[in-house]
PDB file of C-alpha atoms and ligand atoms in Angstrom:
ATOM      1  CA  MET A   1     -66.271 -18.130 -13.305  1.00 80.00           C
ATOM      2  CA  PRO A   2     -62.731 -16.779 -13.568  1.00 84.00           C
ATOM      3  CA  SER A   3     -62.371 -13.640 -15.822  1.00 91.00           C
ATOM      4  CA  CYS A   4     -60.993 -14.051 -19.209  1.00 92.00           C
ATOM      5  CA  ALA A   5     -57.600 -12.503 -18.035  1.00 92.00           C
ATOM      6  CA  ALA A   6     -57.458 -15.054 -15.314  1.00 91.00           C
ATOM      7  CA  ALA A   7     -58.251 -18.225 -17.149  1.00 91.00           C
ATOM      8  CA  ARG A   8     -55.833 -17.211 -20.157  1.00 93.00           C
ATOM      9  CA  PRO A   9     -53.189 -19.863 -20.365  1.00 92.00           C
ATOM     10  CA  GLY A  10     -49.520 -18.720 -19.805  1.00 94.00           C
ATOM     11  CA  VAL A  11     -48.443 -20.469 -23.234  1.00 94.00           C
ATOM     12  CA  CYS A  12     -50.483 -21.333 -26.221  1.00 95.00           C
ATOM     13  CA  PRO A  13     -50.027 -25.397 -26.092  1.00 92.00           C
ATOM     14  CA  CYS A  14     -49.964 -25.588 -29.510  1.00 94.00           C
ATOM     15  CA  CYS A  15     -47.345 -23.306 -30.336  1.00 97.00           C
ATOM     16  CA  GLY A  16     -45.892 -22.521 -27.220  1.00 95.00           C
ATOM     17  CA  ALA A  17     -46.062 -18.701 -27.913  1.00 95.00           C
ATOM     18  CA  ALA A  18     -46.198 -16.448 -24.922  1.00 95.00           C
ATOM     19  CA  ALA A  19     -49.782 -15.570 -24.168  1.00 95.00           C
ATOM     20  CA  ARG A  20     -48.940 -11.982 -22.899  1.00 95.00           C
ATOM     21  CA  PRO A  21     -45.506 -10.947 -24.284  1.00 93.00           C
ATOM     22  CA  LEU A  22     -43.903  -8.343 -22.312  1.00 92.00           C
ATOM     23  CA  SER A  23     -43.978  -5.802 -24.882  1.00 91.00           C
ATOM     24  CA  GLY A  24     -46.555  -5.901 -27.744  1.00 91.00           C
ATOM     25  CA  PRO A  25     -50.295  -6.837 -28.013  1.00 95.00           C
ATOM     26  CA  LEU A  26     -51.838 -10.012 -26.257  1.00 96.00           C
ATOM     27  CA  VAL A  27     -51.145 -13.220 -28.315  1.00 97.00           C
ATOM     28  CA  VAL A  28     -53.404 -15.394 -27.054  1.00 96.00           C
ATOM     29  CA  VAL A  29     -56.789 -13.662 -26.855  1.00 97.00           C
ATOM     30  CA  GLY A  30     -60.431 -14.334 -25.465  1.00 96.00           C
ATOM     31  CA  HIS A  31     -62.784 -15.902 -27.805  1.00 95.00           C
ATOM     32  CA  GLY A  32     -65.990 -16.235 -26.346  1.00 94.00           C
ATOM     33  CA  LEU A  33     -67.708 -18.588 -24.224  1.00 94.00           C
ATOM     34  CA  VAL A  34     -68.948 -22.099 -24.793  1.00 93.00           C
ATOM     35  CA  GLU A  35     -71.417 -24.051 -22.840  1.00 93.00           C
ATOM     36  CA  ARG A  36     -71.595 -27.471 -22.335  1.00 91.00           C
ATOM     37  CA  GLN A  37     -73.686 -30.469 -20.260  1.00 92.00           C
ATOM     38  CA  VAL A  38     -71.657 -32.378 -17.923  1.00 94.00           C
ATOM     39  CA  ARG A  39     -73.039 -35.329 -16.435  1.00 95.00           C
ATOM     40  CA  GLY A  40     -72.252 -37.630 -13.239  1.00 96.00           C
ATOM     41  CA  PRO A  41     -71.684 -37.147  -9.337  1.00 96.00           C
ATOM     42  CA  SER A  42     -69.771 -34.233  -8.266  1.00 93.00           C
ATOM     43  CA  GLY A  43     -68.021 -36.491  -5.918  1.00 94.00           C
ATOM     44  CA  PRO A  44     -67.665 -40.120  -4.980  1.00 93.00           C
ATOM     45  CA  HIS A  45     -70.530 -40.378  -2.695  1.00 94.00           C
ATOM     46  CA  GLU A  46     -72.597 -37.702  -4.179  1.00 95.00           C
ATOM     47  CA  PRO A  47     -75.921 -38.463  -6.566  1.00 95.00           C
ATOM     48  CA  PRO A  48     -75.272 -38.157 -10.276  1.00 95.00           C
ATOM     49  CA  VAL A  49     -76.729 -34.889 -11.834  1.00 95.00           C
ATOM     50  CA  GLN A  50     -76.461 -33.112 -15.214  1.00 94.00           C
ATOM     51  CA  VAL A  51     -75.165 -29.418 -15.076  1.00 93.00           C
ATOM     52  CA  GLN A  52     -74.034 -27.049 -17.766  1.00 93.00           C
ATOM     53  CA  VAL A  53     -70.677 -25.660 -17.624  1.00 91.00           C
ATOM     54  CA  GLN A  54     -69.209 -22.734 -19.152  1.00 91.00           C
ATOM     55  CA  LEU A  55     -65.720 -22.921 -20.785  1.00 92.00           C
ATOM     56  CA  ARG A  56     -63.611 -19.793 -21.916  1.00 94.00           C
ATOM     57  CA  ARG A  57     -62.559 -20.150 -25.492  1.00 95.00           C
ATOM     58  CA  TYR A  58     -59.151 -18.092 -26.540  1.00 96.00           C
ATOM     59  CA  ARG A  59     -57.601 -17.919 -29.702  1.00 97.00           C
ATOM     60  CA  CYS A  60     -53.892 -17.920 -30.635  1.00 97.00           C
ATOM     61  CA  ARG A  61     -52.735 -15.195 -33.012  1.00 97.00           C
ATOM     62  CA  ALA A  62     -49.276 -16.955 -34.067  1.00 96.00           C
ATOM     63  CA  CYS A  63     -50.974 -20.461 -34.922  1.00 97.00           C
ATOM     64  CA  ARG A  64     -54.504 -19.596 -35.219  1.00 96.00           C
ATOM     65  CA  ALA A  65     -55.585 -22.597 -32.829  1.00 96.00           C
ATOM     66  CA  VAL A  66     -58.929 -22.113 -30.663  1.00 95.00           C
ATOM     67  CA  LEU A  67     -58.209 -23.412 -26.825  1.00 93.00           C
ATOM     68  CA  VAL A  68     -60.779 -24.046 -24.936  1.00 90.00           C
ATOM     69  CA  VAL A  69     -60.163 -23.650 -20.760  1.00 89.00           C
ATOM     70  CA  GLY A  70     -62.893 -25.300 -18.320  1.00 85.00           C
ATOM     71  CA  PRO A  71     -62.838 -26.858 -14.986  1.00 84.00           C
ATOM     72  CA  GLN A  72     -60.548 -29.891 -14.098  1.00 84.00           C
ATOM     73  CA  GLY A  73     -61.857 -33.172 -14.950  1.00 91.00           C
ATOM     74  CA  LEU A  74     -63.614 -32.849 -18.228  1.00 92.00           C
ATOM     75  CA  LEU A  75     -62.910 -35.109 -21.092  1.00 91.00           C
ATOM     76  CA  ARG A  76     -63.318 -34.071 -24.802  1.00 85.00           C
ATOM     77  CA  GLY A  77     -65.784 -35.481 -26.289  1.00 87.00           C
ATOM     78  CA  ARG A  78     -67.765 -37.520 -23.668  1.00 92.00           C
ATOM     79  CA  TRP A  79     -70.761 -36.204 -22.063  1.00 92.00           C
ATOM     80  CA  TYR A  80     -69.891 -37.378 -18.187  1.00 96.00           C
ATOM     81  CA  GLY A  81     -67.176 -35.614 -16.401  1.00 96.00           C
ATOM     82  CA  GLY A  82     -63.702 -37.643 -16.054  1.00 96.00           C
ATOM     83  CA  GLY A  83     -64.440 -38.316 -12.261  1.00 97.00           C
ATOM     84  CA  ALA A  84     -67.846 -39.887 -12.994  1.00 97.00           C
ATOM     85  CA  ILE A  85     -65.897 -42.399 -15.455  1.00 98.00           C
ATOM     86  CA  GLY A  86     -63.222 -43.302 -13.190  1.00 97.00           C
ATOM     87  CA  LEU A  87     -65.717 -43.814 -10.430  1.00 98.00           C
ATOM     88  CA  ALA A  88     -67.856 -45.986 -12.798  1.00 98.00           C
ATOM     89  CA  LEU A  89     -65.139 -48.243 -13.753  1.00 97.00           C
ATOM     90  CA  ALA A  90     -63.927 -48.435 -10.208  1.00 98.00           C
ATOM     91  CA  LEU A  91     -67.437 -49.752  -8.811  1.00 97.00           C
ATOM     92  CA  TYR A  92     -67.326 -51.993 -12.124  1.00 97.00           C
ATOM     93  CA  ALA A  93     -63.747 -53.396 -11.534  1.00 97.00           C
ATOM     94  CA  GLN A  94     -65.057 -54.362  -8.022  1.00 97.00           C
ATOM     95  CA  GLY A  95     -67.539 -56.273  -9.280  1.00 97.00           C
ATOM     96  CA  ALA A  96     -70.669 -54.228  -9.304  1.00 96.00           C
ATOM     97  CA  PRO A  97     -73.448 -54.869 -11.607  1.00 93.00           C
ATOM     98  CA  SER A  98     -73.664 -52.299 -14.169  1.00 91.00           C
ATOM     99  CA  THR A  99     -77.586 -51.533 -13.179  1.00 91.00           C
ATOM    100  CA  HIS A 100     -75.987 -50.509  -9.932  1.00 93.00           C
ATOM    101  CA  VAL A 101     -73.019 -48.580 -11.488  1.00 95.00           C
ATOM    102  CA  ARG A 102     -75.500 -46.587 -13.986  1.00 94.00           C
ATOM    103  CA  ALA A 103     -77.494 -45.954 -10.544  1.00 93.00           C
ATOM    104  CA  CYS A 104     -74.571 -44.062  -9.161  1.00 95.00           C
ATOM    105  CA  THR A 105     -73.404 -42.337 -12.433  1.00 95.00           C
ATOM    106  CA  CYS A 106     -76.311 -41.700 -14.992  1.00 93.00           C
ATOM    107  CA  PRO A 107     -78.533 -38.419 -13.916  1.00 91.00           C
ATOM    108  CA  SER A 108     -81.093 -39.975 -16.250  1.00 84.00           C
ATOM    109  CA  ARG A 109     -83.690 -42.190 -14.410  1.00 74.00           C
ATOM    110  CA  VAL A 110     -85.233 -43.313 -17.382  1.00 68.00           C
ATOM    111  CA  VAL A 111     -84.008 -46.757 -18.471  1.00 64.00           C
ATOM    112  CA  GLY A 112     -84.788 -48.284 -21.814  1.00 62.00           C
ATOM    113  CA  GLY A 113     -85.359 -52.148 -21.804  1.00 56.00           C
ATOM    114  CA  SER A 114     -81.898 -53.348 -22.589  1.00 56.00           C
ATOM    115  CA  ALA A 115     -80.528 -51.004 -19.848  1.00 55.00           C
ATOM    116  CA  ARG A 116     -81.883 -52.967 -17.246  1.00 58.00           C
ATOM    117  CA  GLU A 117     -79.775 -55.949 -17.655  1.00 61.00           C
ATOM    118  CA  ARG A 118     -76.426 -53.889 -19.029  1.00 74.00           C
ATOM    119  CA  TRP A 119     -75.684 -50.337 -19.419  1.00 89.00           C
ATOM    120  CA  VAL A 120     -74.077 -49.740 -22.814  1.00 91.00           C
ATOM    121  CA  THR A 121     -72.130 -46.190 -21.739  1.00 94.00           C
ATOM    122  CA  LEU A 122     -69.734 -48.340 -19.342  1.00 96.00           C
ATOM    123  CA  THR A 123     -69.464 -51.033 -22.308  1.00 95.00           C
ATOM    124  CA  ARG A 124     -68.042 -48.185 -24.634  1.00 95.00           C
ATOM    125  CA  TRP A 125     -65.865 -46.738 -21.467  1.00 96.00           C
ATOM    126  CA  VAL A 126     -64.251 -49.923 -21.065  1.00 97.00           C
ATOM    127  CA  GLU A 127     -63.625 -50.830 -24.574  1.00 96.00           C
ATOM    128  CA  SER A 128     -62.308 -47.354 -24.937  1.00 96.00           C
ATOM    129  CA  ALA A 129     -59.948 -48.368 -22.050  1.00 96.00           C
ATOM    130  CA  ARG A 130     -58.842 -51.233 -23.727  1.00 96.00           C
ATOM    131  CA  ARG A 131     -57.575 -49.613 -26.853  1.00 96.00           C
ATOM    132  CA  GLY A 132     -55.819 -46.901 -24.582  1.00 94.00           C
ATOM    133  CA  GLU A 133     -58.352 -43.982 -25.454  1.00 94.00           C
ATOM    134  CA  LEU A 134     -59.202 -43.175 -21.977  1.00 94.00           C
ATOM    135  CA  PHE A 135     -57.165 -41.178 -19.444  1.00 93.00           C
ATOM    136  CA  GLY A 136     -53.813 -41.632 -21.380  1.00 85.00           C
ATOM    137  CA  GLY A 137     -53.614 -45.152 -20.427  1.00 83.00           C
ATOM    138  CA  ARG A 138     -51.646 -47.776 -22.487  1.00 88.00           C
ATOM    139  CA  PRO A 139     -53.857 -50.303 -24.526  1.00 93.00           C
ATOM    140  CA  TYR A 140     -54.805 -53.639 -23.028  1.00 91.00           C
ATOM    141  CA  THR A 141     -54.939 -56.943 -24.923  1.00 87.00           C
ATOM    142  CA  ALA A 142     -58.074 -58.131 -26.770  1.00 87.00           C
ATOM    143  CA  GLY A 143     -58.794 -61.161 -24.389  1.00 91.00           C
ATOM    144  CA  LEU A 144     -58.593 -59.449 -21.116  1.00 95.00           C
ATOM    145  CA  PRO A 145     -61.999 -59.647 -19.784  1.00 96.00           C
ATOM    146  CA  ARG A 146     -63.785 -56.505 -19.466  1.00 96.00           C
ATOM    147  CA  ARG A 147     -63.624 -56.111 -15.751  1.00 97.00           C
ATOM    148  CA  ALA A 148     -59.770 -56.935 -15.407  1.00 97.00           C
ATOM    149  CA  VAL A 149     -59.507 -53.750 -17.752  1.00 97.00           C
ATOM    150  CA  ALA A 150     -61.815 -51.932 -15.741  1.00 97.00           C
ATOM    151  CA  GLU A 151     -59.653 -52.762 -12.614  1.00 97.00           C
ATOM    152  CA  GLN A 152     -56.202 -52.073 -14.444  1.00 95.00           C
ATOM    153  CA  LEU A 153     -57.484 -48.482 -15.073  1.00 95.00           C
ATOM    154  CA  MET A 154     -58.646 -48.311 -11.685  1.00 96.00           C
ATOM    155  CA  LEU A 155     -55.407 -49.249 -10.223  1.00 95.00           C
ATOM    156  CA  LEU A 156     -53.977 -46.734 -13.089  1.00 95.00           C
ATOM    157  CA  LEU A 157     -55.930 -43.840 -11.839  1.00 96.00           C
ATOM    158  CA  ALA A 158     -55.654 -44.601  -7.886  1.00 96.00           C
ATOM    159  CA  ALA A 159     -52.180 -44.151  -7.882  1.00 96.00           C
ATOM    160  CA  ARG A 160     -52.289 -40.685  -9.766  1.00 94.00           C
ATOM    161  CA  ALA A 161     -54.325 -39.553  -7.004  1.00 94.00           C
ATOM    162  CA  GLY A 162     -51.565 -41.353  -4.302  1.00 94.00           C
ATOM    163  CA  HIS A 163     -54.058 -44.173  -3.382  1.00 91.00           C
ATOM    164  CA  ARG A 164     -52.849 -45.145   0.122  1.00 90.00           C
ATOM    165  CA  LEU A 165     -53.483 -48.645   1.504  1.00 88.00           C
ATOM    166  CA  GLY A 166     -57.013 -48.908   3.337  1.00 89.00           C
ATOM    167  CA  ALA A 167     -58.666 -46.136   1.317  1.00 91.00           C
ATOM    168  CA  ALA A 168     -61.420 -46.818  -1.255  1.00 94.00           C
ATOM    169  CA  LEU A 169     -60.473 -47.554  -4.478  1.00 95.00           C
ATOM    170  CA  SER A 170     -63.331 -45.935  -5.671  1.00 95.00           C
ATOM    171  CA  GLU A 171     -62.874 -42.742  -4.008  1.00 96.00           C
ATOM    172  CA  SER A 172     -58.881 -42.755  -5.105  1.00 96.00           C
ATOM    173  CA  ALA A 173     -60.155 -43.591  -8.648  1.00 96.00           C
ATOM    174  CA  PHE A 174     -62.546 -40.849  -8.703  1.00 96.00           C
ATOM    175  CA  ALA A 175     -59.516 -38.247  -7.708  1.00 96.00           C
ATOM    176  CA  GLY A 176     -56.889 -39.475  -9.804  1.00 95.00           C
ATOM    177  CA  ALA A 177     -59.779 -39.558 -12.978  1.00 96.00           C
ATOM    178  CA  LEU A 178     -60.041 -35.709 -12.400  1.00 94.00           C
ATOM    179  CA  ILE A 179     -56.141 -35.298 -12.951  1.00 93.00           C
ATOM    180  CA  ALA A 180     -55.805 -37.770 -15.469  1.00 92.00           C
ATOM    181  CA  ALA A 181     -58.726 -35.887 -17.541  1.00 89.00           C
TER     182      ALA A 181
HETATM  183 ZN1   ZN B 201     -50.527 -20.964 -31.069  1.00 76.06          ZN
END
């Protein structure tokens, strides 16, 4: 894990104040560590896991904002890593049944009765994407089928990763989701 000084942002993203002015005291100061869970595979061909990651917290003395700095690819308010969600949407967009998507994404092997037929987490991601609340996408029309929404977002994410013809869209979507998260 990078040191407090190494991970300190250069400027406060909330008010734009320089974190470490040339003269005077620090403006963005260390404010402890927070731990969070991240679920999902670490790469497009890796098995899904659940890991604990530590995030550095900073406090801006200019605007009092609390900033959290962590590894690339984490989404606020979601248990799963960005790459995992991008991969899941890509697999679903390409026709995989939701049980297969779950097996590739979810570290828990315990499946409840209803989850054998469909995976509600995947549905939630697609519906967030439809509202334009995932990876900074734009909203899609209410009538667009779920797989079509997933396909639109997959193409958007793959493009972010510089997808080239012939490459696997699921791999590009995973990489693009890390950038977009
Ligand atoms: Zn600030």
